[in-house]
Amino acid sequence: MKLSQFKFNLAKEQVALYPHSFTRVFENEDGTKGSFQVTRRDECRLMVLHKRSGQIDMFKKDADGNPIEGEYLDFRNILDYFDKGDTFIFNDTKVFPARLYGTKEKTDAKIEVFLLRELNQEMRLWDVLVEPARKIRIGNKLFFDETGSMVAEVIDNTTSRGRTLRFLYDCDHEEFKRELFALGEAPLPRYVIDNRTEPHATPDDLVDFQTVFAKKEGAVTAPATGLHFSRELMKRMEIRGIHDAYLTLHCGLGNFNSIEVEDLTKHKMDSEQMVIDAEACAKVNQAKREGHHVLAVGVSVVKATETAVGTDGMLKEYDGWTNKFIFPPYDFHLADSMVANFYHPYSTLLMTTAAFGGYDAVMECYNLASENGYMFGCYGDALLIVDD
């Protein structure tokens, strides 16, 4: 397919800059009124695409099964489409506070440093991106706190914006990581942070931009669809007998890189580290053998499972890297259902969703979402694709 086929008009006000929330109004004893914001990660809107029939659900239904115009499905309704024995696959990667701000030695120029991954624990080597890159050369030193105790030296250029830093901090590794991460902030996508009134992520973002089941540190962006699952929703899953399985794919910035070729077969994705253990394989494969549904929660899970699925359609253990890029047409071999956020035009995340649900059907869902005020992006609303 062609890049231009994934163009659509997205209003700026439909890009979610914060998690789903609503205003609660209260009245004081003296009659005055006040209000406060309540965040509910599991109450965003949910649209449902039935892949085989092409039916699209947007609204809740009355006792006779008729849609109630204006009463949109919310994310909690996802459980209504699954039964006891079905299995949801989650990505349990944990986001670390990867965005730091420092100053350049001598000039005091302000520099943004985005941590990508640790290369060597003993030598304190990190692969990073810097902005503005033109000011940062090999041999430069960067300072990250007022006391000057957290200092890094640039020892290599890797890409146009990429650098290798050696942190000059004499302590044990765990203390170093604590001190380094204490200086960082949640690595919100640029389309979020650049359009907020405040120029930095807040302490609340460290909670909001993390799934409730995050466990294994290594991601520099959240597996966004997983953000909609609250602890209450996870408990309701358990009560209904819906199983959970966990894999790890450390989400990188490659999902946000611009595609610079019209022919999608020529686009190369950055590699991301992933691990699928025996326990996850056992749960997923049992569900498949027993004829239950398997839901992939997010594009990262689809990418991981399609990397590790065997020729027999069963999930295999995996410990390595993947640069798999899924776009239409593509034959899926593991999950029969998928849920993903609504994403931006030209996004690789949209392309994978379109491959799963069918290009025409998914783009129709996107048109409906645009027309009906759904929110897009990592904090946006969600599209569930089921196999019926």
Tab-separated table of C-alpha atoms in Angstrom:
chain	number	residue	atom	x	y	z
A	1	MET	CA	0.000	0.000	0.000
A	2	LYS	CA	0.912	3.665	-0.307
A	3	LEU	CA	1.577	6.195	2.435
A	4	SER	CA	-0.941	8.619	0.916
A	5	GLN	CA	-3.769	6.142	1.533
A	6	PHE	CA	-3.490	6.863	5.279
A	7	LYS	CA	-4.207	10.565	5.041
A	8	PHE	CA	-7.275	11.982	6.779
A	9	ASN	CA	-8.231	15.287	8.332
A	10	LEU	CA	-7.731	15.433	12.093
A	11	ALA	CA	-8.854	18.519	13.979
A	12	LYS	CA	-6.288	19.825	16.457
A	13	GLU	CA	-8.873	19.845	19.248
A	14	GLN	CA	-9.434	16.093	18.786
A	15	VAL	CA	-5.874	15.234	19.845
A	16	ALA	CA	-6.036	14.258	23.527
A	17	LEU	CA	-3.459	16.073	25.632
A	18	TYR	CA	-4.513	14.490	28.941
A	19	PRO	CA	-6.123	11.205	30.042
A	20	HIS	CA	-9.907	11.002	29.944
A	21	SER	CA	-11.406	13.069	32.760
A	22	PHE	CA	-14.576	14.895	33.695
A	23	THR	CA	-15.498	17.797	35.952
A	24	ARG	CA	-17.339	17.071	39.189
A	25	VAL	CA	-19.275	20.001	40.680
A	26	PHE	CA	-20.055	20.266	44.406
A	27	GLU	CA	-21.876	22.756	46.634
A	28	ASN	CA	-20.427	24.119	49.862
A	29	GLU	CA	-22.423	24.705	53.056
A	30	ASP	CA	-22.620	28.440	52.274
A	31	GLY	CA	-24.199	27.724	48.889
A	32	THR	CA	-21.136	28.464	46.786
A	33	LYS	CA	-20.136	25.922	44.181
A	34	GLY	CA	-16.787	24.428	43.376
A	35	SER	CA	-15.444	21.816	41.023
A	36	PHE	CA	-12.555	19.443	40.514
A	37	GLN	CA	-11.303	17.164	37.765
A	38	VAL	CA	-11.643	13.390	38.051
A	39	THR	CA	-9.482	11.164	35.848
A	40	ARG	CA	-11.034	7.866	34.730
A	41	ARG	CA	-8.694	5.980	32.436
A	42	ASP	CA	-11.322	3.309	31.683
A	43	GLU	CA	-14.113	5.712	30.667
A	44	CYS	CA	-12.845	6.908	27.296
A	45	ARG	CA	-15.059	6.138	24.325
A	46	LEU	CA	-14.952	2.741	22.651
A	47	MET	CA	-15.915	1.975	19.055
A	48	VAL	CA	-16.301	-1.655	18.000
A	49	LEU	CA	-15.714	-3.057	14.503
A	50	HIS	CA	-17.061	-6.515	13.726
A	51	LYS	CA	-14.519	-7.685	11.179
A	52	ARG	CA	-16.548	-10.264	9.284
A	53	SER	CA	-19.917	-8.512	9.121
A	54	GLY	CA	-18.555	-4.979	8.867
A	55	GLN	CA	-20.942	-3.791	11.595
A	56	ILE	CA	-19.714	-0.848	13.672
A	57	ASP	CA	-20.953	-0.285	17.240
A	58	MET	CA	-20.750	3.214	18.694
A	59	PHE	CA	-23.663	3.441	21.127
A	60	LYS	CA	-24.968	1.564	24.121
A	61	LYS	CA	-28.159	-0.411	23.559
A	62	ASP	CA	-31.555	-0.442	25.236
A	63	ALA	CA	-33.369	-3.528	26.557
A	64	ASP	CA	-34.513	-4.382	23.024
A	65	GLY	CA	-30.999	-4.189	21.627
A	66	ASN	CA	-31.495	-0.870	19.836
A	67	PRO	CA	-28.694	1.735	19.894
A	68	ILE	CA	-29.293	4.697	22.215
A	69	GLU	CA	-28.205	7.730	20.207
A	70	GLY	CA	-25.792	9.942	22.148
A	71	GLU	CA	-24.901	7.310	24.765
A	72	TYR	CA	-21.504	6.233	23.498
A	73	LEU	CA	-19.874	2.978	24.478
A	74	ASP	CA	-17.047	3.509	26.937
A	75	PHE	CA	-13.942	1.406	27.398
A	76	ARG	CA	-15.469	-0.624	30.230
A	77	ASN	CA	-17.890	-2.103	27.671
A	78	ILE	CA	-14.978	-4.031	26.162
A	79	LEU	CA	-15.793	-6.918	28.511
A	80	ASP	CA	-19.259	-7.256	26.964
A	81	TYR	CA	-17.635	-8.664	23.821
A	82	PHE	CA	-15.775	-11.502	25.552
A	83	ASP	CA	-16.624	-14.580	27.594
A	84	LYS	CA	-15.184	-16.830	30.274
A	85	GLY	CA	-11.991	-18.507	29.072
A	86	ASP	CA	-11.034	-15.778	26.621
A	87	THR	CA	-7.533	-14.320	27.083
A	88	PHE	CA	-6.255	-10.749	26.882
A	89	ILE	CA	-2.548	-10.296	26.076
A	90	PHE	CA	-0.937	-7.237	27.690
A	91	ASN	CA	2.445	-5.571	27.275
A	92	ASP	CA	3.940	-5.165	30.770
A	93	THR	CA	6.815	-2.893	29.771
A	94	LYS	CA	7.465	-0.026	32.187
A	95	VAL	CA	8.142	3.524	31.033
A	96	PHE	CA	11.024	5.339	32.696
A	97	PRO	CA	11.357	9.159	32.954
A	98	ALA	CA	13.435	9.458	29.797
A	99	ARG	CA	13.281	13.192	29.055
A	100	LEU	CA	15.897	15.313	30.820
A	101	TYR	CA	16.894	18.953	30.528
A	102	GLY	CA	20.463	20.105	31.010
A	103	THR	CA	22.938	22.816	30.143
A	104	LYS	CA	26.047	22.736	28.006
A	105	GLU	CA	29.421	23.369	29.619
A	106	LYS	CA	30.733	26.958	29.312
A	107	THR	CA	27.841	28.300	27.177
A	108	ASP	CA	24.984	27.291	29.517
A	109	ALA	CA	22.899	26.544	26.409
A	110	LYS	CA	19.696	24.666	27.256
A	111	ILE	CA	19.760	21.083	25.975
A	112	GLU	CA	17.068	18.403	25.941
A	113	VAL	CA	18.393	14.874	26.361
A	114	PHE	CA	16.114	11.934	25.652
A	115	LEU	CA	17.380	8.682	27.128
A	116	LEU	CA	16.871	5.688	24.829
A	117	ARG	CA	18.639	2.789	26.504
A	118	GLU	CA	21.565	1.974	28.753
A	119	LEU	CA	24.477	0.510	26.809
A	120	ASN	CA	26.895	-0.372	29.619
A	121	GLN	CA	26.113	-0.344	33.342
A	122	GLU	CA	29.689	-0.302	34.576
A	123	MET	CA	30.776	2.573	32.324
A	124	ARG	CA	27.462	4.474	32.675
A	125	LEU	CA	27.037	4.599	28.880
A	126	TRP	CA	23.660	5.633	27.429
A	127	ASP	CA	22.272	5.912	23.928
A	128	VAL	CA	20.398	9.245	23.746
A	129	LEU	CA	18.867	11.845	21.460
A	130	VAL	CA	19.782	15.504	21.926
A	131	GLU	CA	18.054	18.715	20.898
A	132	PRO	CA	19.308	21.023	19.465
A	133	ALA	CA	21.752	18.489	18.053
A	134	ARG	CA	23.848	21.033	16.162
A	135	LYS	CA	25.205	22.361	19.455
A	136	ILE	CA	26.374	19.030	20.841
A	137	ARG	CA	29.725	17.592	19.752
A	138	ILE	CA	32.069	14.869	20.962
A	139	GLY	CA	33.902	16.057	24.069
A	140	ASN	CA	31.133	18.393	25.266
A	141	LYS	CA	29.990	18.050	28.864
A	142	LEU	CA	26.369	18.417	29.934
A	143	PHE	CA	25.154	19.321	33.444
A	144	PHE	CA	21.779	18.144	34.717
A	145	ASP	CA	21.380	19.605	38.195
A	146	GLU	CA	22.248	22.776	40.062
A	147	THR	CA	24.922	21.125	42.205
A	148	GLY	CA	26.810	19.847	39.159
A	149	SER	CA	26.909	16.305	40.526
A	150	MET	CA	25.146	14.725	37.520
A	151	VAL	CA	27.433	15.327	34.547
A	152	ALA	CA	27.682	13.541	31.212
A	153	GLU	CA	30.340	13.636	28.515
A	154	VAL	CA	29.545	13.147	24.821
A	155	ILE	CA	31.776	10.355	23.539
A	156	ASP	CA	30.225	9.480	20.169
A	157	ASN	CA	27.803	10.554	17.433
A	158	THR	CA	25.388	7.802	16.381
A	159	THR	CA	22.815	9.519	14.122
A	160	SER	CA	21.983	13.110	13.209
A	161	ARG	CA	20.398	13.584	16.644
A	162	GLY	CA	21.829	10.557	18.370
A	163	ARG	CA	24.745	10.623	20.807
A	164	THR	CA	26.444	8.274	23.246
A	165	LEU	CA	26.847	9.797	26.707
A	166	ARG	CA	29.073	8.660	29.560
A	167	PHE	CA	27.718	9.805	32.902
A	168	LEU	CA	30.428	10.821	35.359
A	169	TYR	CA	28.778	9.727	38.584
A	170	ASP	CA	30.669	7.674	41.143
A	171	CYS	CA	28.288	5.402	43.046
A	172	ASP	CA	26.660	1.993	42.733
A	173	HIS	CA	24.428	1.385	39.741
A	174	GLU	CA	21.081	1.427	41.543
A	175	GLU	CA	21.836	4.748	43.240
A	176	PHE	CA	22.936	6.211	39.907
A	177	LYS	CA	19.682	5.132	38.219
A	178	ARG	CA	17.598	6.593	41.053
A	179	GLU	CA	19.424	9.912	40.890
A	180	LEU	CA	19.286	10.032	37.082
A	181	PHE	CA	15.588	9.211	36.860
A	182	ALA	CA	14.793	11.721	39.625
A	183	LEU	CA	15.960	14.408	37.201
A	184	GLY	CA	13.789	13.151	34.340
A	185	GLU	CA	10.137	13.518	33.438
A	186	ALA	CA	7.537	11.369	31.715
A	187	PRO	CA	8.469	10.975	28.025
A	188	LEU	CA	5.188	12.224	26.579
A	189	PRO	CA	5.053	12.364	22.767
A	190	ARG	CA	5.992	15.714	21.279
A	191	TYR	CA	2.487	16.188	19.878
A	192	VAL	CA	1.261	16.203	23.498
A	193	ILE	CA	3.908	18.232	25.270
A	194	ASP	CA	4.238	20.850	22.499
A	195	ASN	CA	0.510	21.608	22.536
A	196	ARG	CA	-0.019	21.956	26.272
A	197	THR	CA	0.082	25.314	28.005
A	198	GLU	CA	2.937	24.169	30.253
A	199	PRO	CA	6.262	23.224	28.574
A	200	HIS	CA	7.026	20.149	30.703
A	201	ALA	CA	5.364	16.954	31.808
A	202	THR	CA	3.954	17.036	35.340
A	203	PRO	CA	4.449	14.578	38.226
A	204	ASP	CA	0.919	13.319	37.486
A	205	ASP	CA	2.102	12.276	34.024
A	206	LEU	CA	4.511	9.788	35.594
A	207	VAL	CA	1.394	7.968	36.837
A	208	ASP	CA	-0.957	8.666	33.932
A	209	PHE	CA	1.594	7.616	31.276
A	210	GLN	CA	2.090	4.202	32.882
A	211	THR	CA	-0.133	1.135	32.724
A	212	VAL	CA	-1.389	-0.250	36.031
A	213	PHE	CA	0.325	-3.562	35.204
A	214	ALA	CA	3.710	-2.094	34.188
A	215	LYS	CA	6.497	-4.280	35.532
A	216	LYS	CA	9.640	-4.474	33.394
A	217	GLU	CA	11.472	-1.201	32.897
A	218	GLY	CA	12.708	-0.266	29.455
A	219	ALA	CA	10.106	1.673	27.428
A	220	VAL	CA	10.498	5.286	26.330
A	221	THR	CA	6.844	5.571	25.357
A	222	ALA	CA	3.822	3.850	26.839
A	223	PRO	CA	1.914	0.966	25.221
A	224	ALA	CA	-0.935	3.446	24.985
A	225	THR	CA	-3.952	1.162	24.654
A	226	GLY	CA	-3.005	-0.498	27.931
A	227	LEU	CA	-3.400	2.877	29.653
A	228	HIS	CA	-7.199	2.455	29.527
A	229	PHE	CA	-7.185	-0.560	31.841
A	230	SER	CA	-7.833	0.412	35.446
A	231	ARG	CA	-7.396	-1.854	38.457
A	232	GLU	CA	-11.186	-2.004	38.732
A	233	LEU	CA	-11.521	-3.145	35.121
A	234	MET	CA	-8.821	-5.774	35.618
A	235	LYS	CA	-10.738	-7.069	38.635
A	236	ARG	CA	-13.946	-7.257	36.605
A	237	MET	CA	-12.034	-9.297	34.018
A	238	GLU	CA	-10.987	-11.733	36.723
A	239	ILE	CA	-14.539	-12.059	38.047
A	240	ARG	CA	-15.828	-12.821	34.549
A	241	GLY	CA	-13.221	-15.523	34.057
A	242	ILE	CA	-11.299	-13.667	31.350
A	243	HIS	CA	-7.621	-14.560	31.591
A	244	ASP	CA	-4.613	-12.258	31.297
A	245	ALA	CA	-1.230	-13.048	29.754
A	246	TYR	CA	1.800	-10.760	29.704
A	247	LEU	CA	4.662	-10.252	27.297
A	248	THR	CA	7.258	-7.494	27.217
A	249	LEU	CA	8.067	-5.232	24.297
A	250	HIS	CA	9.981	-2.087	25.196
A	251	CYS	CA	8.228	0.524	23.074
A	252	GLY	CA	10.617	2.885	21.303
A	253	LEU	CA	10.349	6.156	19.417
A	254	GLY	CA	10.297	4.429	16.035
A	255	ASN	CA	6.496	4.398	16.216
A	256	PHE	CA	6.569	8.192	15.884
A	257	ASN	CA	9.166	8.485	13.133
A	258	SER	CA	7.900	10.079	9.945
A	259	ILE	CA	7.612	7.749	6.967
A	260	GLU	CA	9.577	9.319	4.129
A	261	VAL	CA	8.678	6.905	1.329
A	262	GLU	CA	5.386	6.478	-0.527
A	263	ASP	CA	5.912	2.735	-0.974
A	264	LEU	CA	5.418	1.252	2.510
A	265	THR	CA	7.487	-1.837	1.664
A	266	LYS	CA	10.543	0.429	1.687
A	267	HIS	CA	10.011	1.794	5.202
A	268	LYS	CA	12.273	0.347	7.905
A	269	MET	CA	11.184	0.282	11.544
A	270	ASP	CA	13.593	0.707	14.448
A	271	SER	CA	14.239	-2.471	16.417
A	272	GLU	CA	12.607	-2.956	19.817
A	273	GLN	CA	13.566	-5.470	22.490
A	274	MET	CA	10.957	-8.081	23.412
A	275	VAL	CA	10.563	-11.119	25.656
A	276	ILE	CA	7.796	-13.737	25.697
A	277	ASP	CA	8.118	-16.356	28.414
A	278	ALA	CA	6.742	-19.875	28.816
A	279	GLU	CA	3.904	-18.799	31.110
A	280	ALA	CA	2.486	-16.390	28.526
A	281	CYS	CA	2.769	-19.033	25.816
A	282	ALA	CA	0.963	-21.609	27.947
A	283	LYS	CA	-1.980	-19.299	28.697
A	284	VAL	CA	-2.409	-18.052	25.144
A	285	ASN	CA	-1.989	-21.440	23.511
A	286	GLN	CA	-4.453	-23.086	25.885
A	287	ALA	CA	-7.059	-20.467	24.982
A	288	LYS	CA	-6.462	-21.083	21.278
A	289	ARG	CA	-6.636	-24.873	21.624
A	290	GLU	CA	-9.924	-24.602	23.532
A	291	GLY	CA	-11.455	-22.313	20.909
A	292	HIS	CA	-11.525	-19.161	23.021
A	293	HIS	CA	-10.880	-15.649	21.781
A	294	VAL	CA	-7.438	-14.076	22.143
A	295	LEU	CA	-7.308	-10.267	22.337
A	296	ALA	CA	-4.123	-8.343	21.570
A	297	VAL	CA	-4.115	-5.175	23.673
A	298	GLY	CA	-2.362	-2.614	21.513
A	299	VAL	CA	-0.177	-2.537	18.432
A	300	SER	CA	2.940	-3.491	20.405
A	301	VAL	CA	1.306	-6.802	21.402
A	302	VAL	CA	0.299	-7.479	17.790
A	303	LYS	CA	3.856	-6.815	16.679
A	304	ALA	CA	5.309	-9.082	19.357
A	305	THR	CA	2.922	-11.987	18.849
A	306	GLU	CA	3.274	-11.911	15.077
A	307	THR	CA	7.046	-11.952	15.531
A	308	ALA	CA	6.917	-15.010	17.797
A	309	VAL	CA	4.026	-17.058	16.391
A	310	GLY	CA	4.943	-20.447	14.987
A	311	THR	CA	3.834	-22.081	11.750
A	312	ASP	CA	1.276	-24.020	13.797
A	313	GLY	CA	-0.397	-20.774	14.903
A	314	MET	CA	0.825	-21.143	18.485
A	315	LEU	CA	2.847	-18.606	20.457
A	316	LYS	CA	6.531	-19.445	20.987
A	317	GLU	CA	8.982	-18.269	23.641
A	318	TYR	CA	11.125	-15.396	22.434
A	319	ASP	CA	13.982	-13.286	23.776
A	320	GLY	CA	15.436	-10.831	21.301
A	321	TRP	CA	14.527	-7.898	19.071
A	322	THR	CA	11.916	-7.149	16.446
A	323	ASN	CA	11.586	-4.515	13.731
A	324	LYS	CA	8.404	-5.972	12.283
A	325	PHE	CA	6.289	-3.467	10.370
A	326	ILE	CA	2.724	-4.616	9.753
A	327	PHE	CA	0.596	-2.869	7.144
A	328	PRO	CA	-2.143	-4.004	4.722
A	329	PRO	CA	-2.399	-6.580	3.344
A	330	TYR	CA	-1.216	-8.967	6.065
A	331	ASP	CA	-2.358	-12.405	7.234
A	332	PHE	CA	-2.473	-12.592	11.032
A	333	HIS	CA	-1.721	-15.894	12.727
A	334	LEU	CA	-2.304	-15.510	16.458
A	335	ALA	CA	-4.830	-13.071	17.993
A	336	ASP	CA	-8.357	-12.991	16.558
A	337	SER	CA	-9.244	-9.686	18.253
A	338	MET	CA	-7.393	-6.432	18.748
A	339	VAL	CA	-7.936	-3.133	20.537
A	340	ALA	CA	-5.964	0.005	19.722
A	341	ASN	CA	-6.247	3.748	20.166
A	342	PHE	CA	-7.227	6.086	17.360
A	343	TYR	CA	-3.994	7.458	15.934
A	344	HIS	CA	-2.715	10.250	13.701
A	345	PRO	CA	-2.702	10.308	9.901
A	346	TYR	CA	0.234	8.445	8.335
A	347	SER	CA	0.934	6.641	11.625
A	348	THR	CA	2.454	3.147	11.553
A	349	LEU	CA	0.083	2.353	14.419
A	350	LEU	CA	-2.909	3.174	12.212
A	351	MET	CA	-1.422	1.011	9.459
A	352	THR	CA	-1.185	-2.039	11.709
A	353	THR	CA	-4.757	-1.482	12.877
A	354	ALA	CA	-5.920	-1.240	9.256
A	355	ALA	CA	-4.107	-4.477	8.443
A	356	PHE	CA	-5.952	-6.252	11.265
A	357	GLY	CA	-9.458	-4.915	10.662
A	358	GLY	CA	-9.292	-4.384	6.919
A	359	TYR	CA	-8.265	-1.093	5.316
A	360	ASP	CA	-11.701	0.082	4.146
A	361	ALA	CA	-13.494	-0.846	7.377
A	362	VAL	CA	-10.892	0.741	9.660
A	363	MET	CA	-10.761	3.945	7.627
A	364	GLU	CA	-14.561	4.120	7.862
A	365	CYS	CA	-14.212	3.834	11.649
A	366	TYR	CA	-11.689	6.675	11.565
A	367	ASN	CA	-14.097	8.815	9.516
A	368	LEU	CA	-16.858	8.167	12.047
A	369	ALA	CA	-14.491	8.966	14.904
A	370	SER	CA	-13.530	12.270	13.303
A	371	GLU	CA	-17.156	13.212	12.626
A	372	ASN	CA	-18.349	12.291	16.123
A	373	GLY	CA	-15.715	13.970	18.235
A	374	TYR	CA	-13.654	10.965	19.308
A	375	MET	CA	-10.216	11.770	20.700
A	376	PHE	CA	-6.978	10.634	19.077
A	377	GLY	CA	-3.455	9.815	20.253
A	378	CYS	CA	-1.916	8.062	23.245
A	379	TYR	CA	-4.533	9.525	25.614
A	380	GLY	CA	-7.334	9.178	23.075
A	381	ASP	CA	-10.285	6.862	22.538
A	382	ALA	CA	-10.124	3.224	21.441
A	383	LEU	CA	-11.197	0.931	18.600
A	384	LEU	CA	-11.947	-2.719	19.332
A	385	ILE	CA	-11.855	-5.143	16.400
A	386	VAL	CA	-13.603	-8.484	16.993
A	387	ASP	CA	-13.774	-11.558	14.805
A	388	ASP	CA	-17.455	-11.832	13.921
